[in-house]
Protein backbone atom coordinates (compact mmCIF):
# COMPACT_ATOMS: atom_id res chain seq x y z
CA UNK A 1 0.00 0.00 0.00
CA UNK A 2 1.46 3.41 -0.93
CA UNK A 3 1.90 5.94 1.90
CA UNK A 4 -0.80 8.62 2.17
CA UNK A 5 0.08 12.24 2.95
CA UNK A 6 -2.20 15.20 3.47
CA UNK A 7 -2.13 18.97 3.70
CA UNK A 8 -5.00 20.25 5.86
CA UNK A 9 -5.33 24.04 5.87
CA UNK A 10 -8.14 26.05 7.46
CA UNK A 11 -9.71 28.59 5.08
CA UNK A 12 -9.67 31.40 7.62
CA UNK A 13 -7.10 33.53 5.81
CA UNK A 14 -4.72 33.48 2.85
CA UNK A 15 -1.83 31.02 2.71
CA UNK A 16 1.67 32.21 3.55
CA UNK A 17 5.21 30.83 3.21
CA UNK A 18 4.70 28.51 6.18
CA UNK A 19 1.76 26.84 4.44
CA UNK A 20 3.76 26.65 1.21
CA UNK A 21 6.55 24.83 3.05
CA UNK A 22 4.16 22.32 4.65
CA UNK A 23 2.24 21.69 1.43
CA UNK A 24 5.40 21.32 -0.69
CA UNK A 25 7.05 19.04 1.87
CA UNK A 26 3.99 16.75 1.92
CA UNK A 27 3.81 16.86 -1.85
CA UNK A 28 7.54 16.08 -2.29
CA UNK A 29 7.43 13.22 0.20
CA UNK A 30 4.42 11.70 -1.60
CA UNK A 31 6.19 12.05 -4.95
CA UNK A 32 9.48 10.59 -3.68
CA UNK A 33 7.83 7.58 -2.01
CA UNK A 34 5.26 6.80 -4.70
CA UNK A 35 2.62 7.90 -2.21
CA UNK A 36 -0.70 9.75 -2.47
CA UNK A 37 -1.25 13.41 -1.65
CA UNK A 38 -4.60 14.56 -0.24
CA UNK A 39 -5.90 18.05 0.44
CA UNK A 40 -8.35 18.48 3.31
CA UNK A 41 -10.23 21.69 4.05
CA UNK A 42 -10.56 22.17 7.82
CA UNK A 43 -13.55 24.50 7.84
CA UNK A 44 -15.41 23.57 11.02
CA UNK A 45 -15.37 27.14 12.34
CA UNK A 46 -18.17 28.82 10.37
CA UNK A 47 -17.47 32.21 11.96
CA UNK A 48 -13.89 32.40 10.66
CA UNK A 49 -13.84 30.32 7.46
CA UNK A 50 -14.83 31.96 4.17
CA UNK A 51 -15.39 30.61 0.62
CA UNK A 52 -12.95 33.13 -0.89
CA UNK A 53 -10.15 31.81 1.35
CA UNK A 54 -10.96 28.24 0.29
CA UNK A 55 -10.89 29.28 -3.38
CA UNK A 56 -7.54 30.99 -2.80
CA UNK A 57 -6.11 27.76 -1.29
CA UNK A 58 -6.89 25.91 -4.54
CA UNK A 59 -5.39 28.70 -6.64
CA UNK A 60 -2.24 29.10 -4.57
CA UNK A 61 -1.51 25.37 -4.40
CA UNK A 62 -2.05 24.93 -8.14
CA UNK A 63 0.30 27.88 -8.74
CA UNK A 64 2.95 26.15 -6.59
CA UNK A 65 2.66 23.14 -8.90
CA UNK A 66 0.84 20.92 -6.43
CA UNK A 67 -1.84 18.47 -7.61
CA UNK A 68 -4.22 16.75 -5.19
CA UNK A 69 -6.78 13.99 -5.36
CA UNK A 70 -10.44 14.85 -5.70
CA UNK A 71 -12.97 15.02 -4.19
CA UNK A 72 -11.45 17.18 -1.47
CA UNK A 73 -12.75 16.39 2.00
CA UNK A 74 -14.37 19.46 3.53
CA UNK A 75 -14.90 18.96 7.24
CA UNK A 76 -18.05 21.08 7.35
CA UNK A 77 -19.77 18.39 5.26
CA UNK A 78 -19.09 15.67 7.84
CA UNK A 79 -20.49 16.89 11.15
CA UNK A 80 -22.60 13.71 11.38
CA UNK A 81 -19.45 11.53 11.35
CA UNK A 82 -17.89 13.56 14.17
CA UNK A 83 -21.17 13.42 16.11
CA UNK A 84 -21.20 9.63 15.79
CA UNK A 85 -17.68 9.49 17.25
CA UNK A 86 -18.77 11.64 20.21
CA UNK A 87 -21.66 9.22 20.75
CA UNK A 88 -19.18 6.35 20.90
CA UNK A 89 -17.08 8.19 23.49
CA UNK A 90 -20.23 9.07 25.42
CA UNK A 91 -21.23 5.40 25.43
CA UNK A 92 -17.91 4.76 27.25
CA UNK A 93 -18.94 7.46 29.80
CA UNK A 94 -16.01 9.66 28.74
CA UNK A 95 -17.98 12.79 27.79
CA UNK A 96 -19.76 15.39 29.92
CA UNK A 97 -21.48 18.72 29.24
CA UNK A 98 -20.06 21.91 30.76
CA UNK A 99 -22.27 24.98 30.98
CA UNK A 100 -19.93 27.83 31.86
CA UNK A 101 -19.62 30.70 29.36
CA UNK A 102 -16.16 31.81 28.19
CA UNK A 103 -16.42 34.82 30.53
CA UNK A 104 -17.29 32.58 33.48
CA UNK A 105 -14.35 30.31 32.69
CA UNK A 106 -12.01 33.33 32.56
CA UNK A 107 -13.34 34.44 35.96
CA UNK A 108 -12.81 30.95 37.44
CA UNK A 109 -9.25 30.83 36.09
CA UNK A 110 -8.50 34.28 37.57
CA UNK A 111 -9.86 33.03 40.90
CA UNK A 112 -7.66 29.90 40.77
CA UNK A 113 -4.63 31.96 39.77
CA UNK A 114 -5.18 34.33 42.67
CA UNK A 115 -4.78 31.27 44.90
CA UNK A 116 -1.54 30.16 43.21
CA UNK A 117 -0.49 28.87 39.79
CA UNK A 118 -3.16 27.24 37.61
CA UNK A 119 -1.93 24.76 34.97
CA UNK A 120 -1.88 25.69 31.29
CA UNK A 121 -1.99 23.41 28.27
CA UNK A 122 0.93 23.11 25.81
CA UNK A 123 -0.56 26.00 23.79
CA UNK A 124 -0.54 28.19 26.88
CA UNK A 125 -4.29 28.21 27.52
CA UNK A 126 -5.47 27.58 31.10
CA UNK A 127 -6.94 24.12 31.72
CA UNK A 128 -10.70 23.93 32.23
CA UNK A 129 -11.29 25.11 35.82
CA UNK A 130 -14.99 24.22 36.11
CA UNK A 131 -16.78 21.58 38.12
CA UNK A 132 -19.32 20.43 35.52
CA UNK A 133 -17.99 16.87 35.72
CA UNK A 134 -19.38 16.51 39.21
CA UNK A 135 -22.90 17.80 38.43
CA UNK A 136 -25.56 15.20 39.21
CA UNK A 137 -27.34 13.60 36.26
CA UNK A 138 -30.53 15.32 37.41
CA UNK A 139 -28.88 18.76 37.46
CA UNK A 140 -27.41 18.19 33.98
CA UNK A 141 -30.77 17.12 32.58
CA UNK A 142 -32.45 20.14 34.14
CA UNK A 143 -29.95 22.59 32.60
CA UNK A 144 -30.19 20.93 29.19
CA UNK A 145 -34.00 20.98 29.33
CA UNK A 146 -33.88 24.67 30.21
CA UNK A 147 -31.94 25.19 26.99
CA UNK A 148 -28.68 26.25 28.68
CA UNK A 149 -25.88 26.24 26.06
CA UNK A 150 -23.14 23.70 26.75
CA UNK A 151 -19.89 22.32 25.39
CA UNK A 152 -19.11 18.60 25.42
CA UNK A 153 -15.80 17.80 27.12
CA UNK A 154 -13.65 14.72 27.31
CA UNK A 155 -13.24 13.42 30.85
CA UNK A 156 -9.46 13.31 30.53
CA UNK A 157 -8.71 11.38 33.72
CA UNK A 158 -11.14 8.59 32.81
CA UNK A 159 -10.05 8.62 29.18
CA UNK A 160 -6.37 8.25 30.13
CA UNK A 161 -7.21 5.48 32.60
CA UNK A 162 -9.13 3.66 29.85
CA UNK A 163 -6.44 4.07 27.19
CA UNK A 164 -3.35 3.44 29.31
CA UNK A 165 0.13 4.70 28.35
CA UNK A 166 0.36 5.77 24.70
CA UNK A 167 3.25 6.56 22.38
CA UNK A 168 3.66 7.76 18.83
CA UNK A 169 6.30 7.33 16.18
CA UNK A 170 7.95 10.69 15.47
CA UNK A 171 9.93 10.85 12.23
CA UNK A 172 10.52 14.59 12.48
CA UNK A 173 11.48 16.71 15.45
CA UNK A 174 9.63 17.96 18.51
CA UNK A 175 10.16 21.38 20.13
CA UNK A 176 12.95 19.86 22.26
CA UNK A 177 14.18 17.59 19.43
CA UNK A 178 12.00 14.66 20.54
CA UNK A 179 12.31 11.82 18.02
CA UNK A 180 11.49 8.15 17.62
CA UNK A 181 9.01 6.80 20.17
CA UNK A 182 7.45 9.76 21.97
CA UNK A 183 5.36 9.26 25.11
CA UNK A 184 1.96 10.97 24.69
CA UNK A 185 0.90 13.28 27.51
CA UNK A 186 -2.78 13.96 26.84
CA UNK A 187 -3.45 14.83 30.49
CA UNK A 188 -1.48 18.07 29.91
CA UNK A 189 -4.52 19.32 27.94
CA UNK A 190 -7.11 18.83 30.66
CA UNK A 191 -10.76 18.17 29.79
CA UNK A 192 -10.60 19.28 26.16
CA UNK A 193 -13.72 20.39 24.31
CA UNK A 194 -14.99 17.85 21.79
CA UNK A 195 -17.92 19.91 20.53
CA UNK A 196 -19.54 23.28 21.12
CA UNK A 197 -23.06 24.49 20.57
CA UNK A 198 -22.08 26.54 17.52
CA UNK A 199 -19.47 24.05 16.22
CA UNK A 200 -20.55 20.44 16.72
CA UNK A 201 -16.97 19.12 16.64
CA UNK A 202 -13.44 20.31 17.46
CA UNK A 203 -10.03 20.44 15.81
CA UNK A 204 -8.70 17.43 17.76
CA UNK A 205 -11.70 15.20 17.09
CA UNK A 206 -12.13 15.96 13.40
CA UNK A 207 -8.41 15.56 12.66
CA UNK A 208 -8.24 12.20 14.43
CA UNK A 209 -11.35 10.93 12.61
CA UNK A 210 -10.38 12.25 9.18
CA UNK A 211 -6.78 11.02 9.21
CA UNK A 212 -8.14 7.53 9.91
CA UNK A 213 -11.06 7.74 7.48
CA UNK A 214 -8.81 8.97 4.69
CA UNK A 215 -6.20 6.29 5.37
CA UNK A 216 -3.47 8.85 6.13
CA UNK A 217 -0.26 7.00 6.99
CA UNK A 218 2.08 9.98 7.43
CA UNK A 219 1.02 13.20 9.16
CA UNK A 220 3.50 15.91 8.15
CA UNK A 221 2.73 19.24 9.81
CA UNK A 222 4.21 22.14 11.77
CA UNK A 223 5.94 21.55 15.08
CA UNK A 224 3.40 23.91 16.70
CA UNK A 225 1.03 20.92 16.58
CA UNK A 226 3.55 18.49 18.12
CA UNK A 227 1.87 18.18 21.53
CA UNK A 228 -1.63 18.08 20.01
CA UNK A 229 -0.57 14.64 18.83
CA UNK A 230 -1.03 13.44 22.42
CA UNK A 231 -4.76 14.14 22.19
CA UNK A 232 -4.97 12.66 18.70
CA UNK A 233 -3.31 9.43 19.90
CA UNK A 234 -5.73 9.25 22.82
CA UNK A 235 -8.79 9.70 20.59
CA UNK A 236 -7.42 7.13 18.12
CA UNK A 237 -7.03 4.63 20.95
CA UNK A 238 -10.50 5.25 22.40
CA UNK A 239 -12.16 5.04 18.98
CA UNK A 240 -10.16 2.06 17.70
CA UNK A 241 -8.48 4.03 14.91
CA UNK A 242 -4.99 3.33 13.52
CA UNK A 243 -2.09 5.63 14.45
CA UNK A 244 -0.19 7.23 11.56
CA UNK A 245 3.51 8.09 11.74
CA UNK A 246 4.06 11.77 12.58
CA UNK A 247 6.69 14.04 11.10
CA UNK A 248 6.60 17.50 12.62
CA UNK A 249 8.56 20.11 10.73
CA UNK A 250 10.21 23.43 11.57
CA UNK A 251 8.15 26.60 11.22
CA UNK A 252 9.01 29.29 8.72
CA UNK A 253 9.62 32.54 10.60
CA UNK A 254 9.64 36.15 9.50
CA UNK A 255 12.71 38.39 9.48
CA UNK A 256 12.09 39.19 13.16
CA UNK A 257 11.97 35.49 14.07
CA UNK A 258 8.20 35.51 14.66
CA UNK A 259 5.84 32.71 13.60
CA UNK A 260 4.00 33.76 10.41
CA UNK A 261 0.39 34.78 10.65
CA UNK A 262 -2.29 34.75 7.98
CA UNK A 263 -2.56 38.52 8.18
CA UNK A 264 1.12 39.37 7.55
CA UNK A 265 1.27 40.62 3.98
CA UNK A 266 5.03 40.33 3.49
CA UNK A 267 4.92 36.54 3.49
CA UNK A 268 1.50 35.94 1.87
CA UNK A 269 1.67 33.79 -1.27
CA UNK A 270 -0.70 36.11 -3.17
CA UNK A 271 1.40 39.16 -2.36
CA UNK A 272 4.63 37.38 -3.27
CA UNK A 273 3.09 36.21 -6.55
CA UNK A 274 1.85 39.73 -7.36
CA UNK A 275 5.37 41.03 -6.70
CA UNK A 276 6.78 38.66 -9.33
CA UNK A 277 8.04 35.84 -7.09
CA UNK A 278 8.03 32.48 -8.94
CA UNK A 279 7.11 29.06 -7.51
CA UNK A 280 10.82 28.13 -7.78
CA UNK A 281 11.67 31.24 -5.70
CA UNK A 282 9.13 30.10 -3.07
CA UNK A 283 10.90 26.74 -2.82
CA UNK A 284 14.20 28.50 -2.28
CA UNK A 285 12.68 30.93 0.25
CA UNK A 286 11.47 28.03 2.43
CA UNK A 287 14.69 26.07 2.02
CA UNK A 288 13.46 23.23 -0.21
CA UNK A 289 15.55 21.81 -3.07
N1 LIG B 1 -5.92 22.79 10.06
C1 LIG B 1 -4.72 22.93 10.83
C2 LIG B 1 -4.06 24.26 10.53
O1 LIG B 1 -4.37 24.90 9.53
C3 LIG B 1 -3.73 21.82 10.56
C4 LIG B 1 -4.19 20.52 11.07
C5 LIG B 1 -3.17 19.40 11.01
O2 LIG B 1 -2.29 19.38 10.14
O3 LIG B 1 -3.30 18.47 11.82
O4 LIG B 1 -3.22 24.67 11.30
PDB file of C-alpha atoms and ligand atoms in Angstrom, residues 6-10 12 19 40 42 75 203 207 211 219-222 224-225 232 262, ligand 1:
ATOM      1  CA  UNK A   6      -2.202  15.200   3.470  1.00  0.00           C
ATOM      2  CA  UNK A   7      -2.133  18.967   3.704  1.00  0.00           C
ATOM      3  CA  UNK A   8      -4.996  20.254   5.862  1.00  0.00           C
ATOM      4  CA  UNK A   9      -5.326  24.041   5.873  1.00  0.00           C
ATOM      5  CA  UNK A  10      -8.139  26.052   7.457  1.00  0.00           C
ATOM      6  CA  UNK A  12      -9.671  31.403   7.624  1.00  0.00           C
ATOM      7  CA  UNK A  19       1.764  26.837   4.437  1.00  0.00           C
ATOM      8  CA  UNK A  40      -8.347  18.484   3.306  1.00  0.00           C
ATOM      9  CA  UNK A  42     -10.560  22.172   7.819  1.00  0.00           C
ATOM     10  CA  UNK A  75     -14.901  18.958   7.242  1.00  0.00           C
ATOM     11  CA  UNK A 203     -10.028  20.439  15.806  1.00  0.00           C
ATOM     12  CA  UNK A 207      -8.414  15.563  12.665  1.00  0.00           C
ATOM     13  CA  UNK A 211      -6.782  11.024   9.207  1.00  0.00           C
ATOM     14  CA  UNK A 219       1.022  13.200   9.159  1.00  0.00           C
ATOM     15  CA  UNK A 220       3.496  15.908   8.145  1.00  0.00           C
ATOM     16  CA  UNK A 221       2.728  19.242   9.812  1.00  0.00           C
ATOM     17  CA  UNK A 222       4.212  22.138  11.765  1.00  0.00           C
ATOM     18  CA  UNK A 224       3.401  23.909  16.700  1.00  0.00           C
ATOM     19  CA  UNK A 225       1.030  20.915  16.576  1.00  0.00           C
ATOM     20  CA  UNK A 232      -4.968  12.658  18.695  1.00  0.00           C
ATOM     21  CA  UNK A 262      -2.292  34.755   7.984  1.00  0.00           C
TER      22      UNK A 262
HETATM   23  N1  LIG B   1      -5.924  22.795  10.060  1.00  0.00           N
HETATM   24  C1  LIG B   1      -4.722  22.934  10.827  1.00  0.00           C
HETATM   25  C2  LIG B   1      -4.062  24.261  10.529  1.00  0.00           C
HETATM   26  O1  LIG B   1      -4.374  24.896   9.534  1.00  0.00           O
HETATM   27  C3  LIG B   1      -3.728  21.824  10.557  1.00  0.00           C
HETATM   28  C4  LIG B   1      -4.190  20.521  11.065  1.00  0.00           C
HETATM   29  C5  LIG B   1      -3.165  19.400  11.005  1.00  0.00           C
HETATM   30  O2  LIG B   1      -2.294  19.383  10.143  1.00  0.00           O
HETATM   31  O3  LIG B   1      -3.297  18.475  11.817  1.00  0.00           O
HETATM   32  O4  LIG B   1      -3.224  24.674  11.303  1.00  0.00           O
END
